[in-house]
């Protein structure tokens, strides 16, 4: 889906060619919407169309209210938004060990409630659809019918988690390489890694079988929120999130049930599958000021929602550098990935919308590498008896690197390994006495982050796929001029900065367009 006015309204008016891939909101009952007259579209737009987007991220929760505005250059405007830190880290179970990564679901929902409470009440009353996205791969469990309790916070109805587990996040590392190798081969084009929902369930089956007996439903954190809002009798998951769990065939749109059953996997907890962009249900109660009966979309992957928020043209690729790094572009219509997983492949093909795919190089090493370097410098200075703020160190090292335009120093920054190379470590080479300044090292570190991504997805490959522009976004990129320079230096085509990816906005746009199309049709 596009961000521009033409991409949002032009197809219906016959003013612009369709984007690639055709988004799910253009599809109703398997057929594309017919061309619609401008008069009929204007009539549909006479009433205000507002959607709420929610993104349940790893470190924060965000909510955004988005309105369709035909006269705006983008075709929409963000009326209001709010973000709250989740601060949801939870103590790991003894069995999971130090590699476990879990979050307290009640704290995530508390942050969500704080976001909703901060949005204008009058605008919430006008919401016609709710889109939800969140951190992919992770898994949590709940008891059907006991997943939450509805209460009132002031005058607003809210829900609080009930019989639920912790969320085991995508960062979870309890599944060792040896454990993953012991699992059955999936019938899927995607490999299974630690932190993937099905891998975590296999681990629990082996190490904490009694734990699994306490629950009868499972999903991502955003699947849980949708299920609670709609009062769903079973967990519901879109193909985007199912693929991120492993053991899901994107061509048949089904779990590998026979393979899983043969291994004793508790298949009864697996969610039902729905197409990304479809409606999961309607709110079973009023929620804050949002009316009962408001449409709620099936939860989306945050990667797909983020790309959806800013990919304006079919020839765009989206580069997001924040904690980690993602480089994504949509594949041509009809593309089908090989159905045999390759754990060593650095590129993954994730479901997008309307049975299309995103090619994604997802590096685990991004802004977190720079943060690790800053922390190391601060610790060294503390060891020398000096107290310095991390923010001060960060700004000084970026200034030093900006003055050092080039370096012969080479840093491979993979301190966290990569999913396709889990045992890879970082390294520094071509060290000389003239290249040991803070500017040299910081410049080499920023260059290394970009070059590591290039090693995963050669930028020439993007050209062969028809990419003509890269949209650069993300917190690490926006606050680091040196990293921007290295991105511009490395890519063989223009890089556009300034439009940040926003999964909450992307989730809202999916529901916004669905509502618009229903009015037009």
mmCIF file with all atom_site columns, C-alpha atoms in Angstrom, residues 246-362:
data_model
loop_
_atom_site.group_PDB
_atom_site.id
_atom_site.type_symbol
_atom_site.label_atom_id
_atom_site.label_alt_id
_atom_site.label_comp_id
_atom_site.label_asym_id
_atom_site.label_entity_id
_atom_site.label_seq_id
_atom_site.pdbx_PDB_ins_code
_atom_site.Cartn_x
_atom_site.Cartn_y
_atom_site.Cartn_z
_atom_site.occupancy
_atom_site.B_iso_or_equiv
_atom_site.pdbx_formal_charge
_atom_site.auth_seq_id
_atom_site.auth_comp_id
_atom_site.auth_asym_id
_atom_site.auth_atom_id
_atom_site.pdbx_PDB_model_num
ATOM 1   C CA . UNK A 1 246 ? 7.532   -22.105 12.001 1.00 0.00 ? 246 UNK A CA 1
ATOM 2   C CA . UNK A 1 247 ? 5.842   -25.318 10.832 1.00 0.00 ? 247 UNK A CA 1
ATOM 3   C CA . UNK A 1 248 ? 3.431   -23.376 8.628  1.00 0.00 ? 248 UNK A CA 1
ATOM 4   C CA . UNK A 1 249 ? 3.002   -23.886 4.883  1.00 0.00 ? 249 UNK A CA 1
ATOM 5   C CA . UNK A 1 250 ? 2.252   -20.556 3.211  1.00 0.00 ? 250 UNK A CA 1
ATOM 6   C CA . UNK A 1 251 ? 1.078   -22.156 -0.040 1.00 0.00 ? 251 UNK A CA 1
ATOM 7   C CA . UNK A 1 252 ? -1.553  -24.355 1.605  1.00 0.00 ? 252 UNK A CA 1
ATOM 8   C CA . UNK A 1 253 ? -2.133  -21.793 4.387  1.00 0.00 ? 253 UNK A CA 1
ATOM 9   C CA . UNK A 1 254 ? -2.014  -24.541 6.998  1.00 0.00 ? 254 UNK A CA 1
ATOM 10  C CA . UNK A 1 255 ? 0.035   -25.829 9.914  1.00 0.00 ? 255 UNK A CA 1
ATOM 11  C CA . UNK A 1 256 ? 2.187   -28.943 9.429  1.00 0.00 ? 256 UNK A CA 1
ATOM 12  C CA . UNK A 1 257 ? -0.293  -30.888 11.565 1.00 0.00 ? 257 UNK A CA 1
ATOM 13  C CA . UNK A 1 258 ? 0.804   -34.408 10.624 1.00 0.00 ? 258 UNK A CA 1
ATOM 14  C CA . UNK A 1 259 ? 4.472   -33.643 11.280 1.00 0.00 ? 259 UNK A CA 1
ATOM 15  C CA . UNK A 1 260 ? 3.639   -31.958 14.589 1.00 0.00 ? 260 UNK A CA 1
ATOM 16  C CA . UNK A 1 261 ? 1.253   -34.676 15.785 1.00 0.00 ? 261 UNK A CA 1
ATOM 17  C CA . UNK A 1 262 ? 3.832   -37.360 15.047 1.00 0.00 ? 262 UNK A CA 1
ATOM 18  C CA . UNK A 1 263 ? 6.207   -35.568 17.432 1.00 0.00 ? 263 UNK A CA 1
ATOM 19  C CA . UNK A 1 264 ? 3.662   -35.252 20.234 1.00 0.00 ? 264 UNK A CA 1
ATOM 20  C CA . UNK A 1 265 ? 3.195   -31.509 19.704 1.00 0.00 ? 265 UNK A CA 1
ATOM 21  C CA . UNK A 1 266 ? 0.031   -30.117 21.391 1.00 0.00 ? 266 UNK A CA 1
ATOM 22  C CA . UNK A 1 267 ? -1.657  -29.077 18.136 1.00 0.00 ? 267 UNK A CA 1
ATOM 23  C CA . UNK A 1 268 ? -4.880  -28.159 19.969 1.00 0.00 ? 268 UNK A CA 1
ATOM 24  C CA . UNK A 1 269 ? -3.279  -24.883 21.126 1.00 0.00 ? 269 UNK A CA 1
ATOM 25  C CA . UNK A 1 270 ? -2.446  -23.752 17.579 1.00 0.00 ? 270 UNK A CA 1
ATOM 26  C CA . UNK A 1 271 ? -4.553  -20.805 16.381 1.00 0.00 ? 271 UNK A CA 1
ATOM 27  C CA . UNK A 1 272 ? -6.983  -20.925 13.482 1.00 0.00 ? 272 UNK A CA 1
ATOM 28  C CA . UNK A 1 273 ? -5.686  -19.162 10.355 1.00 0.00 ? 273 UNK A CA 1
ATOM 29  C CA . UNK A 1 274 ? -7.079  -16.050 8.658  1.00 0.00 ? 274 UNK A CA 1
ATOM 30  C CA . UNK A 1 275 ? -5.772  -14.001 5.749  1.00 0.00 ? 275 UNK A CA 1
ATOM 31  C CA . UNK A 1 276 ? -3.841  -10.859 6.631  1.00 0.00 ? 276 UNK A CA 1
ATOM 32  C CA . UNK A 1 277 ? -6.065  -7.829  6.129  1.00 0.00 ? 277 UNK A CA 1
ATOM 33  C CA . UNK A 1 278 ? -9.273  -9.669  7.011  1.00 0.00 ? 278 UNK A CA 1
ATOM 34  C CA . UNK A 1 279 ? -11.569 -8.884  9.934  1.00 0.00 ? 279 UNK A CA 1
ATOM 35  C CA . UNK A 1 280 ? -11.178 -11.057 13.032 1.00 0.00 ? 280 UNK A CA 1
ATOM 36  C CA . UNK A 1 281 ? -14.432 -9.902  14.594 1.00 0.00 ? 281 UNK A CA 1
ATOM 37  C CA . UNK A 1 282 ? -16.045 -6.972  16.336 1.00 0.00 ? 282 UNK A CA 1
ATOM 38  C CA . UNK A 1 283 ? -15.472 -5.550  19.778 1.00 0.00 ? 283 UNK A CA 1
ATOM 39  C CA . UNK A 1 284 ? -17.653 -7.472  22.220 1.00 0.00 ? 284 UNK A CA 1
ATOM 40  C CA . UNK A 1 285 ? -17.842 -4.473  24.562 1.00 0.00 ? 285 UNK A CA 1
ATOM 41  C CA . UNK A 1 286 ? -17.208 -0.763  24.479 1.00 0.00 ? 286 UNK A CA 1
ATOM 42  C CA . UNK A 1 287 ? -13.465 -0.188  24.976 1.00 0.00 ? 287 UNK A CA 1
ATOM 43  C CA . UNK A 1 288 ? -12.501 3.199   26.326 1.00 0.00 ? 288 UNK A CA 1
ATOM 44  C CA . UNK A 1 289 ? -14.679 5.402   24.081 1.00 0.00 ? 289 UNK A CA 1
ATOM 45  C CA . UNK A 1 290 ? -14.639 3.025   21.084 1.00 0.00 ? 290 UNK A CA 1
ATOM 46  C CA . UNK A 1 291 ? -18.182 1.696   20.481 1.00 0.00 ? 291 UNK A CA 1
ATOM 47  C CA . UNK A 1 292 ? -19.148 -1.930  20.937 1.00 0.00 ? 292 UNK A CA 1
ATOM 48  C CA . UNK A 1 293 ? -19.342 -3.684  17.560 1.00 0.00 ? 293 UNK A CA 1
ATOM 49  C CA . UNK A 1 294 ? -16.327 -1.916  16.008 1.00 0.00 ? 294 UNK A CA 1
ATOM 50  C CA . UNK A 1 295 ? -14.476 -4.035  13.443 1.00 0.00 ? 295 UNK A CA 1
ATOM 51  C CA . UNK A 1 296 ? -11.121 -5.463  14.560 1.00 0.00 ? 296 UNK A CA 1
ATOM 52  C CA . UNK A 1 297 ? -8.639  -6.748  12.002 1.00 0.00 ? 297 UNK A CA 1
ATOM 53  C CA . UNK A 1 298 ? -6.780  -10.013 12.458 1.00 0.00 ? 298 UNK A CA 1
ATOM 54  C CA . UNK A 1 299 ? -3.437  -9.155  14.082 1.00 0.00 ? 299 UNK A CA 1
ATOM 55  C CA . UNK A 1 300 ? -0.593  -8.369  11.658 1.00 0.00 ? 300 UNK A CA 1
ATOM 56  C CA . UNK A 1 301 ? 3.147   -8.883  11.887 1.00 0.00 ? 301 UNK A CA 1
ATOM 57  C CA . UNK A 1 302 ? 4.944   -5.688  12.884 1.00 0.00 ? 302 UNK A CA 1
ATOM 58  C CA . UNK A 1 303 ? 7.391   -6.100  9.997  1.00 0.00 ? 303 UNK A CA 1
ATOM 59  C CA . UNK A 1 304 ? 4.604   -6.202  7.404  1.00 0.00 ? 304 UNK A CA 1
ATOM 60  C CA . UNK A 1 305 ? 2.681   -3.366  9.075  1.00 0.00 ? 305 UNK A CA 1
ATOM 61  C CA . UNK A 1 306 ? 5.831   -1.241  9.183  1.00 0.00 ? 306 UNK A CA 1
ATOM 62  C CA . UNK A 1 307 ? 6.585   -1.788  5.510  1.00 0.00 ? 307 UNK A CA 1
ATOM 63  C CA . UNK A 1 308 ? 2.928   -1.140  4.679  1.00 0.00 ? 308 UNK A CA 1
ATOM 64  C CA . UNK A 1 309 ? 3.141   2.265   6.375  1.00 0.00 ? 309 UNK A CA 1
ATOM 65  C CA . UNK A 1 310 ? 5.834   3.683   4.130  1.00 0.00 ? 310 UNK A CA 1
ATOM 66  C CA . UNK A 1 311 ? 6.381   1.666   0.939  1.00 0.00 ? 311 UNK A CA 1
ATOM 67  C CA . UNK A 1 312 ? 5.042   4.253   -1.512 1.00 0.00 ? 312 UNK A CA 1
ATOM 68  C CA . UNK A 1 313 ? 5.995   2.682   -4.859 1.00 0.00 ? 313 UNK A CA 1
ATOM 69  C CA . UNK A 1 314 ? 6.319   -0.836  -6.202 1.00 0.00 ? 314 UNK A CA 1
ATOM 70  C CA . UNK A 1 315 ? 10.004  -0.102  -6.872 1.00 0.00 ? 315 UNK A CA 1
ATOM 71  C CA . UNK A 1 316 ? 10.788  0.872   -3.250 1.00 0.00 ? 316 UNK A CA 1
ATOM 72  C CA . UNK A 1 317 ? 12.743  -1.078  -0.675 1.00 0.00 ? 317 UNK A CA 1
ATOM 73  C CA . UNK A 1 318 ? 12.452  -0.247  3.016  1.00 0.00 ? 318 UNK A CA 1
ATOM 74  C CA . UNK A 1 319 ? 15.539  -0.149  5.240  1.00 0.00 ? 319 UNK A CA 1
ATOM 75  C CA . UNK A 1 320 ? 14.850  0.092   8.956  1.00 0.00 ? 320 UNK A CA 1
ATOM 76  C CA . UNK A 1 321 ? 17.733  0.440   11.387 1.00 0.00 ? 321 UNK A CA 1
ATOM 77  C CA . UNK A 1 322 ? 16.677  0.608   15.001 1.00 0.00 ? 322 UNK A CA 1
ATOM 78  C CA . UNK A 1 323 ? 17.593  -2.005  17.621 1.00 0.00 ? 323 UNK A CA 1
ATOM 79  C CA . UNK A 1 324 ? 18.080  -4.508  14.801 1.00 0.00 ? 324 UNK A CA 1
ATOM 80  C CA . UNK A 1 325 ? 18.076  -4.071  10.999 1.00 0.00 ? 325 UNK A CA 1
ATOM 81  C CA . UNK A 1 326 ? 15.554  -5.057  8.344  1.00 0.00 ? 326 UNK A CA 1
ATOM 82  C CA . UNK A 1 327 ? 15.806  -4.554  4.601  1.00 0.00 ? 327 UNK A CA 1
ATOM 83  C CA . UNK A 1 328 ? 12.608  -5.505  2.799  1.00 0.00 ? 328 UNK A CA 1
ATOM 84  C CA . UNK A 1 329 ? 11.127  -5.315  -0.672 1.00 0.00 ? 329 UNK A CA 1
ATOM 85  C CA . UNK A 1 330 ? 8.038   -6.861  -2.204 1.00 0.00 ? 330 UNK A CA 1
ATOM 86  C CA . UNK A 1 331 ? 8.468   -9.696  -4.662 1.00 0.00 ? 331 UNK A CA 1
ATOM 87  C CA . UNK A 1 332 ? 6.681   -9.749  -8.046 1.00 0.00 ? 332 UNK A CA 1
ATOM 88  C CA . UNK A 1 333 ? 3.163   -11.130 -8.203 1.00 0.00 ? 333 UNK A CA 1
ATOM 89  C CA . UNK A 1 334 ? 3.178   -14.907 -8.586 1.00 0.00 ? 334 UNK A CA 1
ATOM 90  C CA . UNK A 1 335 ? 6.534   -15.395 -6.836 1.00 0.00 ? 335 UNK A CA 1
ATOM 91  C CA . UNK A 1 336 ? 6.681   -18.567 -4.757 1.00 0.00 ? 336 UNK A CA 1
ATOM 92  C CA . UNK A 1 337 ? 9.645   -19.435 -2.528 1.00 0.00 ? 337 UNK A CA 1
ATOM 93  C CA . UNK A 1 338 ? 11.182  -22.888 -2.563 1.00 0.00 ? 338 UNK A CA 1
ATOM 94  C CA . UNK A 1 339 ? 9.369   -25.146 -0.121 1.00 0.00 ? 339 UNK A CA 1
ATOM 95  C CA . UNK A 1 340 ? 12.513  -26.538 1.470  1.00 0.00 ? 340 UNK A CA 1
ATOM 96  C CA . UNK A 1 341 ? 13.922  -24.476 4.332  1.00 0.00 ? 341 UNK A CA 1
ATOM 97  C CA . UNK A 1 342 ? 17.562  -23.454 4.203  1.00 0.00 ? 342 UNK A CA 1
ATOM 98  C CA . UNK A 1 343 ? 18.815  -22.524 7.694  1.00 0.00 ? 343 UNK A CA 1
ATOM 99  C CA . UNK A 1 344 ? 21.944  -20.958 6.181  1.00 0.00 ? 344 UNK A CA 1
ATOM 100 C CA . UNK A 1 345 ? 19.990  -18.639 3.864  1.00 0.00 ? 345 UNK A CA 1
ATOM 101 C CA . UNK A 1 346 ? 20.308  -14.987 4.957  1.00 0.00 ? 346 UNK A CA 1
ATOM 102 C CA . UNK A 1 347 ? 17.147  -13.913 3.082  1.00 0.00 ? 347 UNK A CA 1
ATOM 103 C CA . UNK A 1 348 ? 13.692  -14.924 4.234  1.00 0.00 ? 348 UNK A CA 1
ATOM 104 C CA . UNK A 1 349 ? 10.447  -14.603 2.308  1.00 0.00 ? 349 UNK A CA 1
ATOM 105 C CA . UNK A 1 350 ? 7.599   -13.591 4.589  1.00 0.00 ? 350 UNK A CA 1
ATOM 106 C CA . UNK A 1 351 ? 3.926   -13.468 3.642  1.00 0.00 ? 351 UNK A CA 1
ATOM 107 C CA . UNK A 1 352 ? 2.741   -9.932  2.910  1.00 0.00 ? 352 UNK A CA 1
ATOM 108 C CA . UNK A 1 353 ? -0.786  -9.298  1.616  1.00 0.00 ? 353 UNK A CA 1
ATOM 109 C CA . UNK A 1 354 ? -2.918  -11.000 -1.025 1.00 0.00 ? 354 UNK A CA 1
ATOM 110 C CA . UNK A 1 355 ? -0.671  -14.104 -1.123 1.00 0.00 ? 355 UNK A CA 1
ATOM 111 C CA . UNK A 1 356 ? 2.408   -12.057 -2.021 1.00 0.00 ? 356 UNK A CA 1
ATOM 112 C CA . UNK A 1 357 ? 5.790   -12.083 -0.286 1.00 0.00 ? 357 UNK A CA 1
ATOM 113 C CA . UNK A 1 358 ? 8.338   -9.712  1.175  1.00 0.00 ? 358 UNK A CA 1
ATOM 114 C CA . UNK A 1 359 ? 12.003  -10.542 0.672  1.00 0.00 ? 359 UNK A CA 1
ATOM 115 C CA . UNK A 1 360 ? 13.629  -9.668  3.983  1.00 0.00 ? 360 UNK A CA 1
ATOM 116 C CA . UNK A 1 361 ? 17.190  -9.556  5.195  1.00 0.00 ? 361 UNK A CA 1
ATOM 117 C CA . UNK A 1 362 ? 16.832  -9.239  8.963  1.00 0.00 ? 362 UNK A CA 1
#
